[in-house]
Amino acid sequence: MFRTLTFTLTMIKTLFFILGTGFLLTTLSILSISEAAVIAVDYGTNWFKVGLVKPGIPLDIVLNSDSKRKTPSVITIRGEERIYGTDAVNLGARFPFNTYFSLKQIIGRLADDKYVQAYQSIFPNKIIPDPLRGTILFQHNETTTFSIEELLAMQLSYARELAEATAHESIKDVVITVPPYYNQFERQAILDAANIAGLHVLSLINDETAVGLNYAITHFSSFTEEPQYHIFYDMGAGSTKASLISFKTVEMKDVGRFNKTVINMDVISIGYDKTLGGQEIDIRLRSYLAEQFDKTYEGKLKKSIFKSPRAMTRLLKEANRVKQILSANTETVASLESLHEERDFRLTITRSELEAMIVDLVKRVNGPIQDVLNNAKMTLANVNSCVLVGGGVRVPVIQSKIKEIVGEDKIAQNVNGDEAAVLGAAFRGAGLSRQFKVKEIKIKDIASYPIKVDYESELKESEDGSMKNKIFRTILFDEYTSVGTRKIMSFKRTSDFNFSINYGNLNENILDDFGPTDIATAKVTGLSDIVKEHNDNGIEQPKVKVTLQLSDSGIVSVIDAIATIEHQTISDKIKTFFGVNNKSDEALKEVPFSDEESTPSDNASQSIPGENNTQTNDTEQIQKKTESIPLNLEVEYVGIKPMGINEKDAAIRRLRAMDETDHRRRAREEARNNLESFVYNMQDFLSDQIVIKVSTDKQRKELETKSSETSEWLYGEGEDASIESLRTRLHDLRSLEKPIVYRRDEHTRRPEAVDTIQSAINNTREFVEKIKANTTGERYHTDEELDKLLNVCNKAEKWLDEKIIEQDKIEPHVDPVLTTADIERMLREIEREFIIVATKKPPKKKVTPPVTNDSENTNNVNNTDSDPKSTTTHVEETPAKHDEL
Ligand SMILES: *[C@@H]1O[C@H](CO)[C@@H](O)[C@H](O)[C@H]1NC(C)=O
Ligand SMILES: *[C@@H]1O[C@H](CO)[C@@H](O)[C@H](O)[C@H]1NC(C)=O
Ligand SMILES: *[C@@H]1O[C@H](CO)[C@@H](O)[C@H](O)[C@H]1NC(C)=O
Ligand SMILES: *[C@@H]1O[C@H](CO)[C@@H](O)[C@H](O)[C@H]1NC(C)=O
Ligand SMILES: *[C@@H]1O[C@H](CO)[C@@H](O)[C@H](O)[C@H]1NC(C)=O
Ligand SMILES: *[C@@H]1O[C@H](CO)[C@@H](O)[C@H](O)[C@H]1NC(C)=O
Ligand SMILES: *[C@@H]1O[C@H](CO)[C@@H](O)[C@H](O)[C@H]1NC(C)=O
Ligand SMILES: *[C@@H]1O[C@H](CO)[C@@H](O)[C@H](O)[C@H]1NC(C)=O
């Protein structure tokens, strides 16, 4: 009980942190059920950010090892070593083939995809197709390849490590942001990578949805029953996305007579430009700089700078730097030493020159805004504000273009665009983990693309006598369907059948760079056998209900296929055959999804009962019994297959082995650092005045010799020494140093310790004197008790006096006879007796003066408060020692 209570209080405190000052406590409450942290990763093209939700600490961004709030999404692999973030960026120019940038652009794509081609025109890494899946493998060196999922998994692992260092616990649960335009394959690749990293993905979340959620949390009090519409416009490094989201409050019945206010947040439409982003600006600028370089040294170069991956990698970094400076200045200098063929590069570049390079990009800024409005059938007049997110919107010419489009007054202020997505995602994680109770914000996010099911009817005799079947193509989830929806398809069938799931009705613009559109084929079997077996048992044509799901993460899957068979009576025979019987879904509302007569319209599929299939309404009131039999379901993923179990296991083993090497390497580095700093600090130690006093020349000489010997060894033959020999050396040195450190510490602390015990003795005696001297009140301490306390004091004093004399006789470089540990022990002895006396309560009297209610404190009653020192010295320690009594 007590624990729960304090914990709740902690959480309420946390809450204030989360909410800032402008919120009511009731608007959001996180109550932890069990202490398990959840993280969110906003994995971007250039940067990733990590958010942490953990009971007891405020929801916040995790700092990386450089104490920064964001980390470059870059990894370098050198031999056995993996390097992340800024260090990897810096190594990128030296090891361009072993450093991986901007993986987000090509995750979940086929190796021959146009995005991959574009990627290869920017980065020199060698890409080959995975022989099984056609996906991306990086040829790291002659002997090693890494799949893109593995490289992403390493970075997710690293993100988790950063969070674990902050949370001081291991973390499994994660929410990861993805662009809303990611399709099934791109989403699946992220899930596979997380899986390899040993993370449990609570959900993927579209990044603008996360930004919207963060907006909902920070603008909670401004919502009303009247919906507000906001456009979230996000120009990141890789792409630009816009979402139109509405927010309103809804009163809902809560327990008892209470209502609660729930926020409804609906994603209404999305728009995007998959290749418009900050990185495209960097690339333009880089090309310009490279051209200028070639021009400057025309005729003097062996080969063009464009042919040097190292120089081009450095130049891309420089272009990014120049771009950022030009956001705040009108002119700057690009400068790199020994850039290519030992030649330096220096060029003044102005903001207007940069702007001239991106005129066409600026024109595209409007695209996502228009799309989002068109898709929602709304105009800017309906929109309350436009929230700008991402690094791209900080480029002045981009920002002024957006202002020109939406009007300056509609640009929302005071929104932390950089971290909104990761904070929103972390909040979502808190809600999904069930470890926290989070204020209800009902989120409706949309599917982004229509998902279609294709199937054929059973063969039927047509008018001309030939056997024919019809082909049906039905949109099951349209692009505005909420994610987290289930739909049931109902087929009238007498034999096994199959159907395929794919992205349907995509317009040409989308198809152009979409990737594969086929998602899966599903085979339903077992039906033919059942029908054959019981053909003569009065079974009518069976219906088969197939449940499909569009998960919160936007992944389509087939859940199950169940045959429902109606017949007049239940013969015991069938009963025993079917085993299971009569579920309550016998009257599930059937929507004509059959391949009978008429082609099912798109509209019909919309009305298929969704999420809850226990709806009951007897539309067929005939006295029939219904049996439900699960059928076999074989789903084969096509398009881009998810990673297979074996592939994943191999990747997990491989990463684990690399992790172990990393840990060993880090442990060795630590051992080396410890030894280095020991040796480094030795001179200071040896020249310390007290150290000189408490050690002999011989001892110091020995330590010095051994230390400089180690120093030489460290930078000589010990360069590659094993962790064990590093540790042994340190241990040997420490064992020489240890006795000196001991004497030094004793020497320093002894006077104070002696003083402490002496005043303890004095104060205790004074305390006893006062009790004995009190003649006004009735004394309830016996002489025996008081004498016992005095005896301890006397004994301690005697011991101390003897020891002091003894100690004075010996040299300081000999181990002391009067140790602080012994003094401490003596002090505890006095304290123990003191507490017995001091906490003794007076006997209860029938007739008591009115001062009774503070009986707990009567231990101090005999103490005239004339001498505060006497109480502080001892009583202060009482609470700590209390339990032992
Ligand atoms: C290839 O790279 C891997 C991983 O960095 C490394 O372990 C291996 O030694 C390298 N092989 C060669 C031939 O360089
Ligand atoms: C609760 O909400 C209902 C509408 O859902 C409303 O009619 C009723 O007045 C509300 N009650 C309170 C106490 O606010
Ligand atoms: C699905 O069934 C049809 C016949 O209805 C057959 O022609 C086709 O090959 C099947 N497809 C798969 C993937 O099994
Ligand atoms: C779908 O419904 C709309 C109106 O609700 C109607 O105009 C349209 O013709 C229907 N489409 C089909 C294919 O039946
Ligand atoms: C479906 O609805 C019924 C009653 O309306 C409810 O008891 C059940 O929990 C719901 N199931 C799901 C999966 O939401
Ligand atoms: C379901 O049945 C209830 C009463 O039994 C009726 O009010 C309701 O309209 C029916 N719904 C449908 C969709 O048939
Ligand atoms: C303790 O008392 C003695 C005499 O009463 C005095 O000389 C000494 O300074 C006192 N020591 C401390 C630490 O108070
Ligand atoms: C003496 O003892 C009585 C009761 O025990 C107390 O009320 C009183 O304050 C004490 N006087 C002194 C001087 O300690």
PDB file of C-alpha atoms in Angstrom, residues 767-865:
ATOM      1  CA  PHE A 767      23.363  14.633  29.374  1.00  0.00           C
ATOM      2  CA  VAL A 768      23.606  12.213  32.308  1.00  0.00           C
ATOM      3  CA  GLU A 769      24.505  15.048  34.671  1.00  0.00           C
ATOM      4  CA  LYS A 770      21.370  16.902  33.713  1.00  0.00           C
ATOM      5  CA  ILE A 771      19.136  13.933  34.357  1.00  0.00           C
ATOM      6  CA  LYS A 772      20.743  13.351  37.715  1.00  0.00           C
ATOM      7  CA  ALA A 773      20.558  17.013  38.654  1.00  0.00           C
ATOM      8  CA  ASN A 774      16.834  17.326  37.911  1.00  0.00           C
ATOM      9  CA  THR A 775      15.022  17.591  41.179  1.00  0.00           C
ATOM     10  CA  THR A 776      11.839  19.220  39.987  1.00  0.00           C
ATOM     11  CA  GLY A 777      10.409  16.244  38.179  1.00  0.00           C
ATOM     12  CA  GLU A 778      10.257  12.595  38.990  1.00  0.00           C
ATOM     13  CA  ARG A 779      13.248  10.783  37.642  1.00  0.00           C
ATOM     14  CA  TYR A 780      12.425   7.560  35.894  1.00  0.00           C
ATOM     15  CA  HIS A 781      15.940   6.502  34.877  1.00  0.00           C
ATOM     16  CA  THR A 782      17.580   4.190  37.357  1.00  0.00           C
ATOM     17  CA  ASP A 783      21.106   4.880  38.565  1.00  0.00           C
ATOM     18  CA  GLU A 784      22.066   1.582  37.090  1.00  0.00           C
ATOM     19  CA  GLU A 785      21.046   2.643  33.612  1.00  0.00           C
ATOM     20  CA  LEU A 786      22.803   5.936  33.857  1.00  0.00           C
ATOM     21  CA  ASP A 787      25.970   4.423  35.273  1.00  0.00           C
ATOM     22  CA  LYS A 788      26.075   1.919  32.501  1.00  0.00           C
ATOM     23  CA  LEU A 789      26.128   4.732  30.016  1.00  0.00           C
ATOM     24  CA  LEU A 790      28.822   6.552  31.959  1.00  0.00           C
ATOM     25  CA  ASN A 791      30.890   3.372  32.160  1.00  0.00           C
ATOM     26  CA  VAL A 792      30.900   3.045  28.418  1.00  0.00           C
ATOM     27  CA  CYS A 793      32.109   6.613  28.187  1.00  0.00           C
ATOM     28  CA  ASN A 794      34.825   6.011  30.702  1.00  0.00           C
ATOM     29  CA  LYS A 795      35.961   2.872  28.989  1.00  0.00           C
ATOM     30  CA  ALA A 796      36.085   4.649  25.641  1.00  0.00           C
ATOM     31  CA  GLU A 797      37.991   7.564  27.091  1.00  0.00           C
ATOM     32  CA  LYS A 798      40.525   5.323  28.686  1.00  0.00           C
ATOM     33  CA  TRP A 799      41.003   3.348  25.521  1.00  0.00           C
ATOM     34  CA  LEU A 800      41.369   6.522  23.526  1.00  0.00           C
ATOM     35  CA  ASP A 801      43.922   8.073  25.840  1.00  0.00           C
ATOM     36  CA  GLU A 802      46.083   4.960  25.749  1.00  0.00           C
ATOM     37  CA  LYS A 803      45.890   4.679  22.024  1.00  0.00           C
ATOM     38  CA  ILE A 804      46.749   8.315  21.472  1.00  0.00           C
ATOM     39  CA  ILE A 805      49.919   7.895  23.467  1.00  0.00           C
ATOM     40  CA  GLU A 806      50.784   4.728  21.582  1.00  0.00           C
ATOM     41  CA  GLN A 807      50.096   6.342  18.265  1.00  0.00           C
ATOM     42  CA  ASP A 808      52.280   9.306  19.072  1.00  0.00           C
ATOM     43  CA  LYS A 809      55.199   6.978  19.571  1.00  0.00           C
ATOM     44  CA  ILE A 810      55.179   5.415  16.113  1.00  0.00           C
ATOM     45  CA  GLU A 811      56.389   6.794  12.823  1.00  0.00           C
ATOM     46  CA  PRO A 812      53.779   7.999  10.359  1.00  0.00           C
ATOM     47  CA  HIS A 813      54.966   5.540   7.704  1.00  0.00           C
ATOM     48  CA  VAL A 814      54.080   2.617   9.946  1.00  0.00           C
ATOM     49  CA  ASP A 815      50.495   1.387   9.981  1.00  0.00           C
ATOM     50  CA  PRO A 816      48.567   3.259  12.689  1.00  0.00           C
ATOM     51  CA  VAL A 817      47.541   1.663  15.999  1.00  0.00           C
ATOM     52  CA  LEU A 818      44.731   4.106  16.506  1.00  0.00           C
ATOM     53  CA  THR A 819      42.500   3.658  13.489  1.00  0.00           C
ATOM     54  CA  THR A 820      39.408   5.571  12.481  1.00  0.00           C
ATOM     55  CA  ALA A 821      37.609   2.245  12.167  1.00  0.00           C
ATOM     56  CA  ASP A 822      38.253   1.464  15.843  1.00  0.00           C
ATOM     57  CA  ILE A 823      37.149   4.939  16.870  1.00  0.00           C
ATOM     58  CA  GLU A 824      34.010   4.496  14.856  1.00  0.00           C
ATOM     59  CA  ARG A 825      33.315   1.201  16.604  1.00  0.00           C
ATOM     60  CA  MET A 826      33.746   2.801  20.025  1.00  0.00           C
ATOM     61  CA  LEU A 827      31.464   5.625  19.030  1.00  0.00           C
ATOM     62  CA  ARG A 828      28.732   3.148  18.044  1.00  0.00           C
ATOM     63  CA  GLU A 829      29.025   1.504  21.433  1.00  0.00           C
ATOM     64  CA  ILE A 830      28.432   4.788  23.225  1.00  0.00           C
ATOM     65  CA  GLU A 831      25.621   5.609  20.871  1.00  0.00           C
ATOM     66  CA  ARG A 832      23.877   2.295  21.497  1.00  0.00           C
ATOM     67  CA  GLU A 833      23.796   2.886  25.256  1.00  0.00           C
ATOM     68  CA  PHE A 834      22.859   6.504  24.787  1.00  0.00           C
ATOM     69  CA  ILE A 835      19.841   5.634  22.685  1.00  0.00           C
ATOM     70  CA  ILE A 836      18.602   3.171  25.291  1.00  0.00           C
ATOM     71  CA  VAL A 837      18.644   5.895  27.900  1.00  0.00           C
ATOM     72  CA  ALA A 838      17.466   8.684  25.666  1.00  0.00           C
ATOM     73  CA  THR A 839      14.475   6.830  24.273  1.00  0.00           C
ATOM     74  CA  LYS A 840      13.218   5.475  27.553  1.00  0.00           C
ATOM     75  CA  LYS A 841       9.650   6.603  28.108  1.00  0.00           C
ATOM     76  CA  PRO A 842       8.353   7.751  31.430  1.00  0.00           C
ATOM     77  CA  PRO A 843       5.850   5.416  33.069  1.00  0.00           C
ATOM     78  CA  LYS A 844       2.191   6.273  32.239  1.00  0.00           C
ATOM     79  CA  LYS A 845       0.563   8.295  34.955  1.00  0.00           C
ATOM     80  CA  LYS A 846      -3.133   8.269  35.638  1.00  0.00           C
ATOM     81  CA  VAL A 847      -3.268  11.978  36.327  1.00  0.00           C
ATOM     82  CA  THR A 848      -1.240  13.725  33.779  1.00  0.00           C
ATOM     83  CA  PRO A 849      -0.637  17.350  33.096  1.00  0.00           C
ATOM     84  CA  PRO A 850      -2.279  18.505  29.868  1.00  0.00           C
ATOM     85  CA  VAL A 851       0.939  18.047  27.915  1.00  0.00           C
ATOM     86  CA  THR A 852       0.443  14.438  26.912  1.00  0.00           C
ATOM     87  CA  ASN A 853      -0.026  14.272  23.234  1.00  0.00           C
ATOM     88  CA  ASP A 854       3.655  14.453  22.472  1.00  0.00           C
ATOM     89  CA  SER A 855       4.547  11.334  24.402  1.00  0.00           C
ATOM     90  CA  GLU A 856       6.586  10.146  21.423  1.00  0.00           C
ATOM     91  CA  ASN A 857       9.016  12.911  22.106  1.00  0.00           C
ATOM     92  CA  THR A 858       9.416  12.457  25.815  1.00  0.00           C
ATOM     93  CA  ASN A 859      12.847  11.065  25.315  1.00  0.00           C
ATOM     94  CA  ASN A 860      14.050  14.608  25.114  1.00  0.00           C
ATOM     95  CA  VAL A 861      11.976  15.748  27.970  1.00  0.00           C
ATOM     96  CA  ASN A 862      14.762  15.650  30.482  1.00  0.00           C
ATOM     97  CA  ASN A 863      16.967  17.607  28.298  1.00  0.00           C
ATOM     98  CA  THR A 864      16.827  21.241  29.002  1.00  0.00           C
ATOM     99  CA  ASP A 865      17.027  22.846  25.684  1.00  0.00           C
TER     100      ASP A 865
END
